[in-house]
Short mmCIF file of C-alpha atoms in Angstrom, two decimals:
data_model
loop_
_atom_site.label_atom_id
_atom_site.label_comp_id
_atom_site.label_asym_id
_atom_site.label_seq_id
_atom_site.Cartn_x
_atom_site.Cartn_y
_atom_site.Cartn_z
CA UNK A 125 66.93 63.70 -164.66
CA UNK A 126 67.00 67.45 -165.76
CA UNK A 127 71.01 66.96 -166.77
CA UNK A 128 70.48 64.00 -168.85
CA UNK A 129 67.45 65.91 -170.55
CA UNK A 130 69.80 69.07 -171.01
CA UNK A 131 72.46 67.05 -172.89
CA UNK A 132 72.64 68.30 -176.12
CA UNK A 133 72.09 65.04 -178.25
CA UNK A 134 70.04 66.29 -181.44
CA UNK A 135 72.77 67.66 -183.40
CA UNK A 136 74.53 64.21 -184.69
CA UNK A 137 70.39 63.34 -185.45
CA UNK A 138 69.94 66.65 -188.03
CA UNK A 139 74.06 66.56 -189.65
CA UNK A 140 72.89 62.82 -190.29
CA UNK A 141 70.95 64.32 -193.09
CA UNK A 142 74.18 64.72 -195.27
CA UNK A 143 75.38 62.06 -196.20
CA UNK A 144 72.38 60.77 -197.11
CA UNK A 145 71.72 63.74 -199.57
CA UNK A 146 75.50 62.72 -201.22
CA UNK A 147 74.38 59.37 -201.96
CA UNK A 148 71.16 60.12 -203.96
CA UNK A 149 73.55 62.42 -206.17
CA UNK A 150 75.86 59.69 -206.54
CA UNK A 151 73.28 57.31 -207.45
CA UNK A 152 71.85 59.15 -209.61
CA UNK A 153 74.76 60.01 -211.58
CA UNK A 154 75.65 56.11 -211.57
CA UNK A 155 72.07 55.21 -213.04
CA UNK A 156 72.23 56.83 -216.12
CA UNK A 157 71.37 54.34 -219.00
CA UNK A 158 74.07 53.29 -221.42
CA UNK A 159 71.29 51.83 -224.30
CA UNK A 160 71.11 54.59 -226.77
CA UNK A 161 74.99 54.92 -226.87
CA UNK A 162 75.38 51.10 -227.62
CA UNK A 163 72.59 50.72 -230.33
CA UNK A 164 73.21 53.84 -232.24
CA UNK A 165 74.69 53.31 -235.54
CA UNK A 166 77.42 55.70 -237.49
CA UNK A 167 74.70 58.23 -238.17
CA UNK A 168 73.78 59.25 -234.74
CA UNK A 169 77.85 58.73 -233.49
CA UNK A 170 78.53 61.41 -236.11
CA UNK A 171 75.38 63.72 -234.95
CA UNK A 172 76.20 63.02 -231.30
CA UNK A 173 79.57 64.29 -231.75
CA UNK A 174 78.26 67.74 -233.65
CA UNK A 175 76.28 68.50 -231.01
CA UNK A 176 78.56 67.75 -228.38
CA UNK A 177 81.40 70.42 -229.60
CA UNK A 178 78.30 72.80 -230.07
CA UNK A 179 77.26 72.25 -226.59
CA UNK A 180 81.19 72.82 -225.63
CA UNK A 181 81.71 76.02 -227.30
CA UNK A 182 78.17 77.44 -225.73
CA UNK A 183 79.38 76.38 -222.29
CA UNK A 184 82.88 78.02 -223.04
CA UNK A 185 81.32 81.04 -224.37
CA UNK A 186 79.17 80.84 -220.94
CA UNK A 187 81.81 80.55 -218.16
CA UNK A 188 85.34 82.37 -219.41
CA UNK A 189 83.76 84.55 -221.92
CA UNK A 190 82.00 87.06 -219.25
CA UNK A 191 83.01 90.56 -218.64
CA UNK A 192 85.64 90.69 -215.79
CA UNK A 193 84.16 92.04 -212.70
CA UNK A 194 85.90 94.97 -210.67
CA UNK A 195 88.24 94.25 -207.59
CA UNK A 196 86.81 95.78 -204.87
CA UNK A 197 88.14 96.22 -201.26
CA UNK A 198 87.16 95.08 -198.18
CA UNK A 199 83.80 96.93 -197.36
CA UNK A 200 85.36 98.59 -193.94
CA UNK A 201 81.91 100.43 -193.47
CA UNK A 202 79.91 97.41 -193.40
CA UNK A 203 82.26 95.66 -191.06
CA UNK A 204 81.98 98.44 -188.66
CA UNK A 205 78.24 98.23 -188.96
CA UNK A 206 78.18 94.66 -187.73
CA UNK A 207 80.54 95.63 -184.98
CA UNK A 208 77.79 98.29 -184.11
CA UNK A 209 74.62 95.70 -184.34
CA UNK A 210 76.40 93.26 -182.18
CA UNK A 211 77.02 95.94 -179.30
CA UNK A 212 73.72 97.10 -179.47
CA UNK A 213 72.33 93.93 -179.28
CA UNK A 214 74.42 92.86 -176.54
CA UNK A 215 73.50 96.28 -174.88
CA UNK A 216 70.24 96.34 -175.36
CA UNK A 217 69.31 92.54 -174.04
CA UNK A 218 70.97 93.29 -170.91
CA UNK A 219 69.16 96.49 -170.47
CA UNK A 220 66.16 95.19 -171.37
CA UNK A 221 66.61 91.50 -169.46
CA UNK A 222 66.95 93.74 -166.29
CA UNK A 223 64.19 96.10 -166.95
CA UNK A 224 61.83 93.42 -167.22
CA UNK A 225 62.67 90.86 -164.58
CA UNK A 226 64.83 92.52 -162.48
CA UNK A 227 62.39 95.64 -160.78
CA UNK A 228 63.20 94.07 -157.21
CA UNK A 229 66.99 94.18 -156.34
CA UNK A 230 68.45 92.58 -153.39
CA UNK A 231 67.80 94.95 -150.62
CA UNK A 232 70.84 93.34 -148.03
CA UNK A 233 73.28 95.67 -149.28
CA UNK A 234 74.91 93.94 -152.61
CA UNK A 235 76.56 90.03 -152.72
CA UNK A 236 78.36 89.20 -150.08
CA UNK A 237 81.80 88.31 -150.75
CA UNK A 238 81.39 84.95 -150.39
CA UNK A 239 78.84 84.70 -152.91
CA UNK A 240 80.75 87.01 -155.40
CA UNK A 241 83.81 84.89 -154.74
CA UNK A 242 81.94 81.33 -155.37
CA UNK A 243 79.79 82.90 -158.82
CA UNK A 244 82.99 84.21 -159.88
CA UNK A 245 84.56 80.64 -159.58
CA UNK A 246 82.04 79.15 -160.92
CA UNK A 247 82.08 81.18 -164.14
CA UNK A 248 85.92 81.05 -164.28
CA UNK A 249 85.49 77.30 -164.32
CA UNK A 250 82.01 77.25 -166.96
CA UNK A 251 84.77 79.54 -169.27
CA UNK A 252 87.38 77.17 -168.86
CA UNK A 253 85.07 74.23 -169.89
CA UNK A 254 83.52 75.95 -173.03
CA UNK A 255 87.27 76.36 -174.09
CA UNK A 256 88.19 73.01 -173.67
CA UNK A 257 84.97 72.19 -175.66
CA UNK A 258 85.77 74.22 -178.52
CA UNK A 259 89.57 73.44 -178.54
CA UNK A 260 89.01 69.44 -178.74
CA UNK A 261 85.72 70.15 -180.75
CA UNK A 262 88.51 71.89 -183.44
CA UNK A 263 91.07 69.20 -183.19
CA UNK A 264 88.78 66.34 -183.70
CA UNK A 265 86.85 67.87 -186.68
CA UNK A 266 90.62 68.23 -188.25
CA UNK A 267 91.17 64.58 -187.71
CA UNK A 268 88.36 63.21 -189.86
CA UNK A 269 86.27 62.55 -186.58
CA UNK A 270 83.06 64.72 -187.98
CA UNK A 271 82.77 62.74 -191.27
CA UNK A 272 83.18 59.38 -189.39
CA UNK A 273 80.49 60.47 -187.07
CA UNK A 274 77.80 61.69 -190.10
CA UNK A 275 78.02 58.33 -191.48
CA UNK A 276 77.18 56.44 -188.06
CA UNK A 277 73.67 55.54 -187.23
CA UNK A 278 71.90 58.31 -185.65
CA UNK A 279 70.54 56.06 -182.45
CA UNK A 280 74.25 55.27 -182.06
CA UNK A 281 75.43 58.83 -181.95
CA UNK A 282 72.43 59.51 -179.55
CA UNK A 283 72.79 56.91 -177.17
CA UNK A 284 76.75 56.65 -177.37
CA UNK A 285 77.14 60.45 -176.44
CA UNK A 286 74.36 60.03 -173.79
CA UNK A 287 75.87 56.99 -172.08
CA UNK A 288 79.63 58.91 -172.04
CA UNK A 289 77.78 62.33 -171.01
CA UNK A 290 76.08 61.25 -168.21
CA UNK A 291 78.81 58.82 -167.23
CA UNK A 292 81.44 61.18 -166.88
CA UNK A 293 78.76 63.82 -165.54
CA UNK A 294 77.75 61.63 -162.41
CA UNK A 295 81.08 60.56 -161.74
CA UNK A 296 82.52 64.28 -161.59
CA UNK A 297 78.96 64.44 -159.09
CA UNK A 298 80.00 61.78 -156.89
CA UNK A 299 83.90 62.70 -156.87
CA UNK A 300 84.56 64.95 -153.59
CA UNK A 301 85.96 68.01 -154.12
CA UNK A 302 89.16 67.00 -152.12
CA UNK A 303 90.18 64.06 -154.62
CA UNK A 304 90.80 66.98 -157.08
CA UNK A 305 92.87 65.13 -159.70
CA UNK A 306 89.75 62.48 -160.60
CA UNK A 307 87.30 65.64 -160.10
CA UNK A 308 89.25 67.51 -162.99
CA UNK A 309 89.88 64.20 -164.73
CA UNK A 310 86.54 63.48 -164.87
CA UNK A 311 85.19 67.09 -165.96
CA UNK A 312 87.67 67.03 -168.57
CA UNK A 313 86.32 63.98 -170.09
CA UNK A 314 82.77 65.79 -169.89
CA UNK A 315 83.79 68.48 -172.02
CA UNK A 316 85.64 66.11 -174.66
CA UNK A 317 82.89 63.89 -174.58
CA UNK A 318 80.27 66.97 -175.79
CA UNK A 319 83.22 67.73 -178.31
CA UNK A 320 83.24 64.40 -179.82
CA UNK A 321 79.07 65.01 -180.18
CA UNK A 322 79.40 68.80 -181.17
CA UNK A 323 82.50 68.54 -183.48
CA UNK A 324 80.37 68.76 -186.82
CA UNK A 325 79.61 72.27 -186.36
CA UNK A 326 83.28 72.86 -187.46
CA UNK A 327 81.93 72.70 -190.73
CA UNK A 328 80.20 75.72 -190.53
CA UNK A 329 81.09 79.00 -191.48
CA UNK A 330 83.79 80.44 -188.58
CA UNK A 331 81.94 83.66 -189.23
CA UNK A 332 78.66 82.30 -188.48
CA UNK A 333 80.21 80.21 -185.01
CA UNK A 334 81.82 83.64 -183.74
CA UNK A 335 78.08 85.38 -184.36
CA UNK A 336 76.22 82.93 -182.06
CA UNK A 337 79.03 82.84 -179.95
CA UNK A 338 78.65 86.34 -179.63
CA UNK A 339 74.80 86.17 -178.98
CA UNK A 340 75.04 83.08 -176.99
CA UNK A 341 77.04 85.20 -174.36
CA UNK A 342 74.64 88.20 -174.76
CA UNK A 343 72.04 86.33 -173.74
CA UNK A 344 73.52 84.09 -170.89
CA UNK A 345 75.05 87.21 -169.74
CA UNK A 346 72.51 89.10 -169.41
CA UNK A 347 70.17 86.61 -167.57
CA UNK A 348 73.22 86.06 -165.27
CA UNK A 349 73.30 89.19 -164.38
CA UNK A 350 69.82 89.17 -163.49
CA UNK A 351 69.74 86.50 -161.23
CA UNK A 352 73.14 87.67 -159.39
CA UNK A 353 71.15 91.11 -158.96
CA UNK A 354 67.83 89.50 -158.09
CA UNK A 355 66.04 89.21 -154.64
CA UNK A 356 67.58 85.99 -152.68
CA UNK A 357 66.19 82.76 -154.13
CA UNK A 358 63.65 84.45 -155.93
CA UNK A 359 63.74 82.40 -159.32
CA UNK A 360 64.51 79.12 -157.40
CA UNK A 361 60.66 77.88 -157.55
CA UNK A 362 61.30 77.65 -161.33
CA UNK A 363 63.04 74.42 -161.29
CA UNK A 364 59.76 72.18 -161.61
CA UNK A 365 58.31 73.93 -164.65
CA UNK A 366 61.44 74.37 -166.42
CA UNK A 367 62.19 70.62 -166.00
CA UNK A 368 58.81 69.70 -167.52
CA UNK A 369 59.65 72.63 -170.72
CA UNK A 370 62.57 70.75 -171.14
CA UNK A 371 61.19 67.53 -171.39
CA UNK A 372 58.78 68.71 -174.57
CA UNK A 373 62.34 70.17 -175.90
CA UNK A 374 63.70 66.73 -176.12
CA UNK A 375 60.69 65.04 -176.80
CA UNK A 376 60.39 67.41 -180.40
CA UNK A 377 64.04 66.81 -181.09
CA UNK A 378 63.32 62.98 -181.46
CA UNK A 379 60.62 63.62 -184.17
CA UNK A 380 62.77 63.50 -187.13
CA UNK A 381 63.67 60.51 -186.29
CA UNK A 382 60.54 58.88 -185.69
CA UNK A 383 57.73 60.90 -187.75
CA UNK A 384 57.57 60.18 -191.03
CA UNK A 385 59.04 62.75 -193.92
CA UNK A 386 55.45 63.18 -194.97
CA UNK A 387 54.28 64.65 -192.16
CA UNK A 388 55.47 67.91 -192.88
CA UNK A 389 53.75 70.39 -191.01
CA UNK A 390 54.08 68.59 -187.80
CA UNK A 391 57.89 68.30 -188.14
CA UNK A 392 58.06 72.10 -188.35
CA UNK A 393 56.02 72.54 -185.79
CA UNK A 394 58.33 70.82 -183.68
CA UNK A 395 61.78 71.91 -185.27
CA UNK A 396 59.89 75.27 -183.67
CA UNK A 397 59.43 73.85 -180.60
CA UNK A 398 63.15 72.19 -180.34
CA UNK A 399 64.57 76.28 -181.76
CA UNK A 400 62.66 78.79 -179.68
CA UNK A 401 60.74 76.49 -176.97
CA UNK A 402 64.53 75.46 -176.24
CA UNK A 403 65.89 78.82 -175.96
CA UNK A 404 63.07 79.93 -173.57
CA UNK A 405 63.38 77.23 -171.67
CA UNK A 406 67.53 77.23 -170.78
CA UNK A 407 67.37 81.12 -170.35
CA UNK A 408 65.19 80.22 -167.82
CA UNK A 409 67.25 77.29 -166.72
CA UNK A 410 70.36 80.19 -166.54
CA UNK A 411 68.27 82.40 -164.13
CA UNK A 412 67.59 79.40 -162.24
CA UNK A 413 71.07 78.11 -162.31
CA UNK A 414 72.86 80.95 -161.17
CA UNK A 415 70.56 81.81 -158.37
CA UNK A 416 71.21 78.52 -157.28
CA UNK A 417 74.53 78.99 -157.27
CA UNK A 418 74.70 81.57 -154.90
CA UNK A 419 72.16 79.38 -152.91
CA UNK A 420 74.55 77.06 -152.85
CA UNK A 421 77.49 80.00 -151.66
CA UNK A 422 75.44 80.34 -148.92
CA UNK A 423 75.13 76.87 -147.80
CA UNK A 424 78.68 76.06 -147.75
CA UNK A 425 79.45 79.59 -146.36
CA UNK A 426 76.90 77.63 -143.16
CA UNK A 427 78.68 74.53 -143.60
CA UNK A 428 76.01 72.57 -144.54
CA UNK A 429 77.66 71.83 -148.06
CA UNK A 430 81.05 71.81 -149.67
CA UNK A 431 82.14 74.26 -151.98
CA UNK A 432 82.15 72.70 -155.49
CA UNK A 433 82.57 75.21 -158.17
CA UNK A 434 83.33 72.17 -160.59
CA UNK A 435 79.79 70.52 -160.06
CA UNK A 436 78.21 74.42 -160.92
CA UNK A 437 80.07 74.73 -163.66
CA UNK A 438 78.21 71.74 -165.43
CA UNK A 439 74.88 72.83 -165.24
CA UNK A 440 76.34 76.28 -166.81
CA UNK A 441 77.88 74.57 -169.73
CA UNK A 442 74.58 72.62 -170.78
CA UNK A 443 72.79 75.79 -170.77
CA UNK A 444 75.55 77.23 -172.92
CA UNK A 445 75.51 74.53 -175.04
CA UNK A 446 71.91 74.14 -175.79
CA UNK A 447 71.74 78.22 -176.76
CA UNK A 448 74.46 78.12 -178.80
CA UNK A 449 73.03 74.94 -181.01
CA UNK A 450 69.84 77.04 -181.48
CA UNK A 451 71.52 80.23 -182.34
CA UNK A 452 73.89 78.27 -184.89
CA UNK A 453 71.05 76.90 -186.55
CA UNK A 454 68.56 80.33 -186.67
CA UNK A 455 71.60 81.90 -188.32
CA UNK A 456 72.01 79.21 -190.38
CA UNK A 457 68.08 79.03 -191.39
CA UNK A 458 68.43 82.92 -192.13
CA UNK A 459 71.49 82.64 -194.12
CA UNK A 460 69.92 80.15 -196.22
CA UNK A 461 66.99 82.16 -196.56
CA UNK A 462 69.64 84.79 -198.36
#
C-alpha cells in the first residue's frame, strides 16, 4: 500500500492544464464576428483602411524603431555565485540534517562491512535507475510522447501509469533474485514506465531540471547520511505515521481534479499540502528507507532473507521522484513569481 501511494501520479493531472489554456486562445481568435466588415459600405472600407496603415506604421515605429541595446557577455560573476549558493546549500543541509537528528551515533564501532557493502549496492542500483528514468524520460519527450500524453484524459494518465507502475513494481517484488534476467527486465520496465508518466517535465527549462536535481540530491543525501550514521533501527518505528502523511499527500493531489475551480482557497491549501506536506513526508520516508536497508543487510547477513539490492532500490527511486516533482514545481512557482 505505501508504494502504490508513493507513485508519483499527479504530474500528467497539473500539465493537463495546457492544452486546455491553447484552446480558449484558439477559440477565441476563431469567434471574432465578421458583421461590421460585411455591412459596411465604401465609406467605412476607405476609413478602415486609413486607420489600418496608421496603426501599421505606429506598430513599426514600436518594434524595429528602438534604440539597439548593448552586447554584453556572459555574466561569469553571477555564474560563480550560483555555483557558491548551491554548495552552501548542499553544505549546509547536511550539516544541519546531522546536527539536528543525528546527536546519537552508532556506538558498535562504524557499519559493518556488510552493511556498507549492501547500502552501497543499493545506491549504485537507485543511481542507475534515476538514469534510466531520465534517459527514456528525454527520448520519449523528443518523440512527440509528452504532447500526446497532455491531450489524454487525466483519469487515463492516472490510472494507466498506476496500473503499469505497480505492475511492473510487484512483479520485480515477487521475481527472486536468482532469475536475474526477469528481475532486471522487470525493473527496467519500472523506470520506463515512470518515464512515460514524468516525460513532460522535458519541457521545462534544462536550467531549472539541473537546479532541483541538484537540491533533490542535497536533500536525499543528507538524510541518507543520517540514517547510515544513526543508532541501529532507530527511525524504523516511523513507517506507520509516514504511511498515514502520505496518504493526505495523495489525497490533496486529487483535488484539482475533483474540487471545483471556484473553490479557490481550498485548492491552495492543498497544492500546499501536496508541495511541502510531500516533501516532509518522503524525507522522512528516506530516513526510514535507508535504515531499513541496512536492517535488511543484517538479515540476510543472518540468513533469514536474501540479498536484494534491486527490491531497495525501488523504494529509493519513489522517494527521489516525489522530491524532485516538488522541487521542479517551487522553482517553477518562484520563477514565475520573477
Amino acid at each position: 500500500m505505501a508504494f502504490t501511494l508513493r507513485a508519483p501520479f499527479a504530474l500528467a493531472a497539473a500539465v493537463k492544464q495546457i492544452p486546455k489554456t491553447a484552446q480558449r486562445s484558439s477559440r477565441a481568435f476563431h469567434q471574432i464576428s465578421p458583421s461590421k466588415s460585411l455591412h459596411a459600405g465604401p465609406t467605412s472600407k476607405s476609413t478602415s483602411l486609413i486607420s489600418t496603415l496608421a496603426k501599421s506604421r505606429n506598430v513599426f515605429q514600436r518594434s524595429y524603431m528602438q534604440p539597439a541595446s548593448p552586447i554584453t557577455g556572459p555574466n561569469t560573476g553571477n555564474l560563480t555565485q550560483r555555483l557558491l549558493y548551491g554548495a552552501g546549500i548542499v553544505g549546509g543541509t547536511i550539516f544541519a540534517t546531522n546536527l539536528l537528528f543525528n546527536r546519537e551515533t552508532r556506538e558498535d564501532g562504524g557499519m559493518p562491512p556488510f552493511e556498507r557493502s549492501y547500502l552501497n549496492e543499493t545506491f549504485l542500483h537507485t543511481g542507475l535507475g534515476v538514469g534510466i528514468i531520465g534517459v527514456a524520460a528525454s527520448a520519449l519527450h523528443q518523440s512527440g510522447w509528452s504532447v500526446r500524453l497532455m491531450g489524454t484524459n487525466p483519469w487515463v494518465v492516472i490510472v494507466g501509469g498506476l496500473a503499469m507502475s505497480v505492475g511492473t513494481m510487484y512483479g520485480c517484488f515477487a521475481t527472486s533474485p536468482e532469475n536475474y534476467v526477469q528481475k532486471y527486465a522487470l525493473w527496467t520496465a519500472f523506470n520506463v514506465t515512470q518515464a512515460l508518466i514524468l516525460s513532460p517535465l522535458m519541457f521545462m527549462s534544462p536550467a531549472l531540471l539541473a537546479r532541483a536535481g541538484l537540491y533533490t540530491v542535497a536533500m536525499m543525501g543528507s538524510i541518507a547520511f543520517v540514517g547510515a550514521t544513526a543508532k541501529t533501527d532507530k527511525y524504523l518505528y516511523l513507517g506507520g505515521p509516514l504511511l498515514a502523511g502520505v496518504a493526505v499527500v495523495a489525497v490533496s493531489g486529487f483535488a484539482p481534479l475533483v474540487l471545483p475551480a471556484t473553490a479557490v482557497r481550498t485548492l491552495m491549501w492543498t497544492e500546499n499540502i501536496w508541495l511541502y506536506g510531500g516533501l516532509a513526508v518522503f524525507g522522512g520516508f528516506t530516513l526510514y528507507d535507508v535504515q531499513k536497508v541496512l536492517n535488511h543487510a543484517r538479515l540476510a547477513e543472518r540468513g533469514l532473507i536474501k540479498r536484494d539490492a534491486v527490491n531497495e532500490s525501488i523504494s529509493l527511486e519513489l522517494d527521489f521522484l516525489n522530491i524532485f516533482i516538488r522541487m521542479v514545481q517551487i522553482l517553477g512557482m518562484r520563477q514565475q513569481k520573477r
